[in-house]
Short mmCIF file of C-alpha atoms in Angstrom, two decimals:
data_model
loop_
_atom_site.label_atom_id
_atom_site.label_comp_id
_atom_site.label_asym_id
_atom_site.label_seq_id
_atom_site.Cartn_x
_atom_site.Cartn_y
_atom_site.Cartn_z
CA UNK A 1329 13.73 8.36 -2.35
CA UNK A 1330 15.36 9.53 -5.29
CA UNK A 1331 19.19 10.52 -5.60
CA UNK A 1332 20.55 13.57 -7.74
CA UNK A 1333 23.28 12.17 -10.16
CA UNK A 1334 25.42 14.56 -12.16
CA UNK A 1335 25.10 14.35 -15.97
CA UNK A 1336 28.85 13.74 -17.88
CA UNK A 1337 29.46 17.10 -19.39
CA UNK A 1338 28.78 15.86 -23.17
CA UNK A 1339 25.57 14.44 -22.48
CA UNK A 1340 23.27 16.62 -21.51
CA UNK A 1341 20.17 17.15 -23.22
CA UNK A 1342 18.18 20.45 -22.54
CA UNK A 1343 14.89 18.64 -23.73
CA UNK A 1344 11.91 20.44 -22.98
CA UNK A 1345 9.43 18.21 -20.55
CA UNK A 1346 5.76 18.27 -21.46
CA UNK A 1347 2.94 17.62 -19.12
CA UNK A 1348 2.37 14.53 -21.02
CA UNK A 1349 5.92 13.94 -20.01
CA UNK A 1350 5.59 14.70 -16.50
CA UNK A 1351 2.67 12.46 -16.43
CA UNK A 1352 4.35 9.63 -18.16
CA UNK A 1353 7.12 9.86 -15.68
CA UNK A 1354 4.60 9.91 -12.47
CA UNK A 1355 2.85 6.87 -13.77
CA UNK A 1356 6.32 4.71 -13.99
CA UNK A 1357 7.60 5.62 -11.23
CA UNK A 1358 3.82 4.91 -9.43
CA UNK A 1359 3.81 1.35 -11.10
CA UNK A 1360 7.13 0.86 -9.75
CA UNK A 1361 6.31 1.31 -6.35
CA UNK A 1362 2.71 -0.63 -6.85
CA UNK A 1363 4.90 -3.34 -8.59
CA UNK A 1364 7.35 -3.79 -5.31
CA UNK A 1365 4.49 -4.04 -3.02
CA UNK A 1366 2.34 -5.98 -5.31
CA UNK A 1367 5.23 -8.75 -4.94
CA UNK A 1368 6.34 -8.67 -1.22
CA UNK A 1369 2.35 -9.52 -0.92
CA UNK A 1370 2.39 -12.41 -3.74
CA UNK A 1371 5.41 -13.73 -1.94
CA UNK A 1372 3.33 -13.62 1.47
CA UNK A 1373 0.62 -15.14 0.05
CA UNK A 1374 2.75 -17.85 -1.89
CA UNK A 1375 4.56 -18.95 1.75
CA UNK A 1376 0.87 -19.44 3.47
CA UNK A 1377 -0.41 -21.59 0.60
CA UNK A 1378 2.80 -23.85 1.00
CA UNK A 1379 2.04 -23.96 4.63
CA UNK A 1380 -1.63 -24.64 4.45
CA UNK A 1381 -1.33 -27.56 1.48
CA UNK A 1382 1.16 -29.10 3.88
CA UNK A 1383 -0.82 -28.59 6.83
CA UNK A 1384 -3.79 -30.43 4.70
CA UNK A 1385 -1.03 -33.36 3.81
CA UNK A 1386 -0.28 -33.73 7.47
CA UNK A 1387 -4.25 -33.86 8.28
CA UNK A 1388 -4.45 -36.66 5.68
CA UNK A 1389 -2.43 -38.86 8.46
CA UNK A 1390 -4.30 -37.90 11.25
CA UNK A 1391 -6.22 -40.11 13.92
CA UNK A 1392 -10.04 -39.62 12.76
CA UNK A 1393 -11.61 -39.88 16.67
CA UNK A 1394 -8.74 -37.06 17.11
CA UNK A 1395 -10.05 -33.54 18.31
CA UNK A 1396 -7.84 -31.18 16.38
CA UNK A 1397 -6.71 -27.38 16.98
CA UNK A 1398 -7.42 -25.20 14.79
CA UNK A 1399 -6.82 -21.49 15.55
CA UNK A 1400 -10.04 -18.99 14.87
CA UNK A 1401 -8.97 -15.52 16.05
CA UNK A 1402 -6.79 -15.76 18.53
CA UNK A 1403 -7.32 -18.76 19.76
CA UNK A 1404 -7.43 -22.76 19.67
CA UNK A 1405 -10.51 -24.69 19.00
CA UNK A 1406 -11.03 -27.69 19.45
CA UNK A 1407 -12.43 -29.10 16.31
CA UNK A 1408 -13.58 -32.67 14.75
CA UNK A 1409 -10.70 -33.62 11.62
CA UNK A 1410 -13.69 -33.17 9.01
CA UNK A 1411 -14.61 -29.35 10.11
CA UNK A 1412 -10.80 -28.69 9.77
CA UNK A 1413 -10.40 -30.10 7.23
CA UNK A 1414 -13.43 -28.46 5.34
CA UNK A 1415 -12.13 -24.89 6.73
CA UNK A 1416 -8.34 -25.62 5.50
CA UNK A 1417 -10.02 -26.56 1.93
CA UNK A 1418 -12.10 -23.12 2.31
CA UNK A 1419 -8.86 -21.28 2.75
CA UNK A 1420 -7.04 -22.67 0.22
CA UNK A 1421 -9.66 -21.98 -2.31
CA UNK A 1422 -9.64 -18.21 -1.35
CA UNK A 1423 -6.00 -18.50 -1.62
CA UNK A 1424 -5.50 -19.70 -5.17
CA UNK A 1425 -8.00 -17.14 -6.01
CA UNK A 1426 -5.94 -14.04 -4.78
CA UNK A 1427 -2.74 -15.46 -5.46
CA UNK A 1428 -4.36 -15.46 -8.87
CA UNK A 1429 -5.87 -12.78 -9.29
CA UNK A 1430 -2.21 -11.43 -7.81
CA UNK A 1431 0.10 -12.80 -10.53
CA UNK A 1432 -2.38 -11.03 -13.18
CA UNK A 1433 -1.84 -7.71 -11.74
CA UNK A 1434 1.57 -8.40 -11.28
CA UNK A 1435 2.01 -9.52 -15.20
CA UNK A 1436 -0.36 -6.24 -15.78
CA UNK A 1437 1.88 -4.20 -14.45
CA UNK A 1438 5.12 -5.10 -16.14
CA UNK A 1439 3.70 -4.81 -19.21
CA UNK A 1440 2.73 -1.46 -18.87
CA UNK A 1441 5.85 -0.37 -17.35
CA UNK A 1442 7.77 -2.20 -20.40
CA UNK A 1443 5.85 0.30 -22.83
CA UNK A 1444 6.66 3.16 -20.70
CA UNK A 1445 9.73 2.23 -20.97
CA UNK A 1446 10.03 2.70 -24.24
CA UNK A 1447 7.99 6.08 -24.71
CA UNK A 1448 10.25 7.91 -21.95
CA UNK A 1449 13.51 6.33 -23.38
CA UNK A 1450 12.99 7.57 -27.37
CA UNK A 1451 12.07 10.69 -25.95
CA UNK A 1452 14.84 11.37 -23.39
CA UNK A 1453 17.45 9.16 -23.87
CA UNK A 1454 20.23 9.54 -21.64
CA UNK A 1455 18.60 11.78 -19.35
CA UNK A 1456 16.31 9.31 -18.22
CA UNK A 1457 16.87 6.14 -15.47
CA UNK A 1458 14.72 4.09 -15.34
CA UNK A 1459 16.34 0.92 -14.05
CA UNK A 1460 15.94 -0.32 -10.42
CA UNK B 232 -1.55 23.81 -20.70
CA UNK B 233 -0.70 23.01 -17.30
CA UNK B 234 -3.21 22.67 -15.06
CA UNK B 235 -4.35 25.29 -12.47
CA UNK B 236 -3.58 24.60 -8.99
CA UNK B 237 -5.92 22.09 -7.67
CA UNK B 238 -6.30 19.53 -5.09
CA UNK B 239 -7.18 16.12 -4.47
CA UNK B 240 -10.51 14.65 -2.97
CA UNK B 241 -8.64 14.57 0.65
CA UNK B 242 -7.44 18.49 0.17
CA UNK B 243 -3.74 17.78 -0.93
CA UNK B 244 -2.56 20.44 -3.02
CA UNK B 245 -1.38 19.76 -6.67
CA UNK B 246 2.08 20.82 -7.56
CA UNK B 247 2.44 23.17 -10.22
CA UNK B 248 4.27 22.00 -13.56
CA UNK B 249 7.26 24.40 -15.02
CA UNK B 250 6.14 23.75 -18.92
CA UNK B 251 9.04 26.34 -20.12
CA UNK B 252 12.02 27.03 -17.62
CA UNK B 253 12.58 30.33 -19.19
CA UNK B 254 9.23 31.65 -19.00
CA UNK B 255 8.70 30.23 -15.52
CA UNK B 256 11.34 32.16 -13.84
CA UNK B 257 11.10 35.52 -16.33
CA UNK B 258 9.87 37.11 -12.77
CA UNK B 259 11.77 35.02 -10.39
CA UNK B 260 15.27 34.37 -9.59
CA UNK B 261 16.24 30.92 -9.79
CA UNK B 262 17.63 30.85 -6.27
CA UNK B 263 13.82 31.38 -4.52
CA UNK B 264 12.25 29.34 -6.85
CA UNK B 265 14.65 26.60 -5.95
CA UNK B 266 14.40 27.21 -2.37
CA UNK B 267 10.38 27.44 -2.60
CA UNK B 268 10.53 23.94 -4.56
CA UNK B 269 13.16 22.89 -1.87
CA UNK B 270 10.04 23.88 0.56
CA UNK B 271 7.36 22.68 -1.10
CA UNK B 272 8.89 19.26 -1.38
CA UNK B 273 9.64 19.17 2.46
CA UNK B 274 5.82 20.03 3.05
CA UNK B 275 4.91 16.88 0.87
CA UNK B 276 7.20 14.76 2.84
CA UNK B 277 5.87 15.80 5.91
CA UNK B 278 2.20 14.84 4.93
CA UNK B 279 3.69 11.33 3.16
CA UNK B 280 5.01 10.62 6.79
CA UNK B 281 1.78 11.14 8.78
CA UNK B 282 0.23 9.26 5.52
CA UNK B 283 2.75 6.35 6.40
CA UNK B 284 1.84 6.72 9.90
CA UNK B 285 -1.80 6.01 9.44
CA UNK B 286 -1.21 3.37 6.70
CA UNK B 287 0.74 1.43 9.24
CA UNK B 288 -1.79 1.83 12.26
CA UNK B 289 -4.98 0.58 9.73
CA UNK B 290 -2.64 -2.62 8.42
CA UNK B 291 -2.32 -3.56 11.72
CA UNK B 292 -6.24 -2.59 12.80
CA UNK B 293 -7.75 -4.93 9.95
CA UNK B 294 -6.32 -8.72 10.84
CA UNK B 295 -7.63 -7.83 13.96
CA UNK B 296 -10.58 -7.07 12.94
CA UNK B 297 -10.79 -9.75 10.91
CA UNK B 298 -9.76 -12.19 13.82
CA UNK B 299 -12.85 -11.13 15.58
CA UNK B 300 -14.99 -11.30 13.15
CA UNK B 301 -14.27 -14.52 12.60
CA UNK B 302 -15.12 -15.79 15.69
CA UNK B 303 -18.02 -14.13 16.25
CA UNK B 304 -19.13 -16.29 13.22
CA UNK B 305 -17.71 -19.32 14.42
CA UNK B 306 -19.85 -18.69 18.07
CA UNK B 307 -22.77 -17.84 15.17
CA UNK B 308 -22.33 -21.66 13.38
CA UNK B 309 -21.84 -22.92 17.36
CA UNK B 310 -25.29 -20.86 18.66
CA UNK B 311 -27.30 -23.96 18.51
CA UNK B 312 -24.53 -26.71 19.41
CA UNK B 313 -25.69 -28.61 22.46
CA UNK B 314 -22.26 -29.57 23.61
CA UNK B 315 -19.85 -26.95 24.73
CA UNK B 316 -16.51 -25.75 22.50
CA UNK B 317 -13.40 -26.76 23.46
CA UNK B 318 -11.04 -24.04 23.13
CA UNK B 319 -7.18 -22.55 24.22
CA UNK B 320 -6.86 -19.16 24.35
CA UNK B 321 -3.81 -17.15 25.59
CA UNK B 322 -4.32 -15.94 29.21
CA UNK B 323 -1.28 -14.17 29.11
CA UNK B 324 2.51 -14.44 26.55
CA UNK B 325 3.74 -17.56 26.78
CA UNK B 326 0.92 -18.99 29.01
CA UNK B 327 -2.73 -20.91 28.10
CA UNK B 328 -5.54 -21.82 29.54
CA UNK B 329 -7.74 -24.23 28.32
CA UNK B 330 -11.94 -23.22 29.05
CA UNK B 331 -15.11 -25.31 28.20
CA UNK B 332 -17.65 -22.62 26.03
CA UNK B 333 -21.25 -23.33 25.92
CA UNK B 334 -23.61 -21.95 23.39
CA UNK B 335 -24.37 -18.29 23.82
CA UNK B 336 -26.63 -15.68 21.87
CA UNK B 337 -24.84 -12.51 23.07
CA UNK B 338 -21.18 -11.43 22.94
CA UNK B 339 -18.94 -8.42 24.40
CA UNK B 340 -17.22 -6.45 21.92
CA UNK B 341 -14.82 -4.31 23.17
CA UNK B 342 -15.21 -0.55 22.02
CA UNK B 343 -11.82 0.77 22.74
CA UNK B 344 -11.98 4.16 25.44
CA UNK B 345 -12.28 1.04 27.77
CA UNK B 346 -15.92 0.58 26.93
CA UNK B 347 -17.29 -2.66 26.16
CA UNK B 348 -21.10 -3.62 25.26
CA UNK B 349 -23.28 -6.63 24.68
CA UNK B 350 -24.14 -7.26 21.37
CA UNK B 351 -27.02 -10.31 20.38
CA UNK B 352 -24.66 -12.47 17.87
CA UNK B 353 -25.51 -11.41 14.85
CA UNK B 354 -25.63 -7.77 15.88
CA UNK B 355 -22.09 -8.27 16.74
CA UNK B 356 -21.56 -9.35 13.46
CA UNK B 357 -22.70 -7.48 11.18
CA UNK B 358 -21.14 -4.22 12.94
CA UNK B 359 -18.02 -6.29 13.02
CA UNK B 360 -18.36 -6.45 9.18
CA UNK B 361 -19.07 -2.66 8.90
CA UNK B 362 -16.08 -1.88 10.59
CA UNK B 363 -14.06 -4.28 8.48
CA UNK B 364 -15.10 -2.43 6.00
CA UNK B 365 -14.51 1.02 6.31
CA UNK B 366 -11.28 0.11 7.67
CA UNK B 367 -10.37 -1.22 4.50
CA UNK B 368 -11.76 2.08 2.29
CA UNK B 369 -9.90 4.26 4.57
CA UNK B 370 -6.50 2.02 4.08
CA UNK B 371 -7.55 2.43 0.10
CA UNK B 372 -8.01 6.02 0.40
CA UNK B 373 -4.66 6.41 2.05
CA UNK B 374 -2.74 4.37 -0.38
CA UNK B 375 -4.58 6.64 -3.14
CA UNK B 376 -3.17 9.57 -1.43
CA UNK B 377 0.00 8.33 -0.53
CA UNK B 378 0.28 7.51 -4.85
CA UNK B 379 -0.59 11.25 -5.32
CA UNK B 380 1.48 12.64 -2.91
CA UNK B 381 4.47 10.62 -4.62
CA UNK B 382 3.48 12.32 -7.92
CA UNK B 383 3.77 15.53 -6.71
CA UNK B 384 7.04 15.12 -4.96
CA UNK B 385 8.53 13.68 -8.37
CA UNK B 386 6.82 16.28 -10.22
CA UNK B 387 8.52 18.89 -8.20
CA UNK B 388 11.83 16.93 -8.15
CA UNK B 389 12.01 16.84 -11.85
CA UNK B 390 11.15 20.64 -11.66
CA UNK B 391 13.86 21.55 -9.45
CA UNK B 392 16.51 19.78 -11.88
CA UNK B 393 15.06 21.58 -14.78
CA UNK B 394 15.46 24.74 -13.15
CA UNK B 395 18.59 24.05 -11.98
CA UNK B 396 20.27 22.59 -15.21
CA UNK B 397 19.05 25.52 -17.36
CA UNK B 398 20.60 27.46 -14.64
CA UNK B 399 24.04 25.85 -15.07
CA UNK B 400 23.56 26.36 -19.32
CA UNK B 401 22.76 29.99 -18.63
CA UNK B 402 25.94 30.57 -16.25
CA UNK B 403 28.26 28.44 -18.91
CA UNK B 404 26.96 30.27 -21.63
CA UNK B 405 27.34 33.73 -19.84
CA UNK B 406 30.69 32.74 -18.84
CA UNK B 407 31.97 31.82 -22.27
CA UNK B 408 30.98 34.94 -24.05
CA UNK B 409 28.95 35.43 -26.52
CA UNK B 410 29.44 33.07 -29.83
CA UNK B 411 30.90 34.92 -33.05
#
């Protein structure tokens, strides 16, 4: 997880590390990890809206009278192009709303990191890495 | 003040915080207390793996969940359909079957311990939904303690560099004699 780097001889620091410190430190390195996950899942979430407004495009072509499949579970239905339709739209809402609601977290996130950032770096200077 | 040695809700034990090197190891050695961190940190990995473990087996356990739940609602909004539902469904990898299903009121869910029982619809449903549920608090509570157990590995991993680094400015001052 982490890797043990050896100081250059002129550099070191013997700082003392407060609790505050030690907490500051946990939190970064917590919002990093919430930060990577937070965007493997936006990214997820950004591929099946793509694939559901272009299923919705394709629908827009399709036969009326046609029974389409639509997968519930795990498996096909047969449904009438309104109902699927109606059900794609349904997704899609609930979509945009967490892919939302994702990007504000995501945005949340940075910015607190930023200012941690700065807190841990006047205090420790070269000590400290807190690059990716 | 550091804190005294507690624990969190699931009974993980908090890792102590060296405030002052010097005063931490005025009755210790810094070899054990390296080693013990050295242990201490192993013990925390070992939990983070089972952690991983279980995180992996609920992601998987809620879609499928979910996938059943929603078609026990869609049999719900198909209860009072006169015709029959057209549907595929996978009789086995690579092979389907196509079947003709008429309105029902009950369903089988399938327990696991290769038990299954008939549930009336909305029976079905709503313990679908309470399962759904609590499999997604438990996932919660396992990221939460998966985020603690992270902080107490880095707390102990700054620790041990602390220890050792005042360590090394000890020897290097011991070795070059005493300043005039």
């Amino acid at each position: 997880m982490s890797t043990v780097e050896l100081v250059p001889k002129g550099e070191e620091v013997d700082e003392e590390v407060t609790w505050e410190d030690q907490q500051n430190i946990n939190a970064f390195r917590n919002l990093n990890d919430k930060l990577e996950s937070l965007e493997t899942k936006y990214d997820d979430l950004k591929r099946e809206k793509e694939y559901l407004d272009d299923l919705s495009t394709e629908l827009e072509l399709a036969d009326e009278d046609e029974l389409i499949k639509y997968k519930i579970g795990d498996a096909f239905v047969s449904l009438p192009l309104d109902k699927c339709q109606s059900r794609i739209e349904s997704e899609q809402a609930k979509l945009s709303e967490h892919v939302e609601a994702m990007s504000s977290s995501i945005a949340d996130v940075h910015d607190k990191m930023a200012k941690l950032k700065a807190v841990l770096y006047r205090k420790f200077g070269k000590s400290i890495n807190l690059e990716k | 003040m550091p804190p005294e040695l507690e624990a969190n809700p699931r009974g993980i034990p908090k890792a102590p915080f060296v405030d002052n090197v010097e005063l931490f190891l005025t009755d210790g050695q810094v070899e054990p207390t390296l080693r013990k961190f050295q242990e201490m940190i192993s013990k925390y990995k070992y939990m983070e793996v089972h952690l991983l473990q279980r995180q992996k087996a609920l992601e998987t356990k809620i879609p499928e969940i979910k996938k059943t739940l929603d078609t026990v609602d869609l049999l719900i909004s198909q209860k009072d359909a006169e015709e029959q539902m057209e549907t595929s469904f996978e009789l086995t990898e690579t092979l389907w079957a196509s079947a003709k299903v008429p309105s029902t009121k009950t369903v089988y869910l399938w327990l696991g311990a290769n038990v299954m029982l008939e549930y009336p619809v909305e029976e079905a449903d709503s313990l679908l939904q309470e399962k759904y549920e609590k499999a997604k608090t438990s996932l919660q509570q396992v990221e939460e303690d998966l985020e603690f157990l992270r902080d107490q590995v880095t707390t102990m991993e700054v620790n041990t560099a602390r220890v050792y680094n005042w360590d090394v400015k000890q020897r290097r001052t011991r070795r070059e004699g005493p300043s005039s």
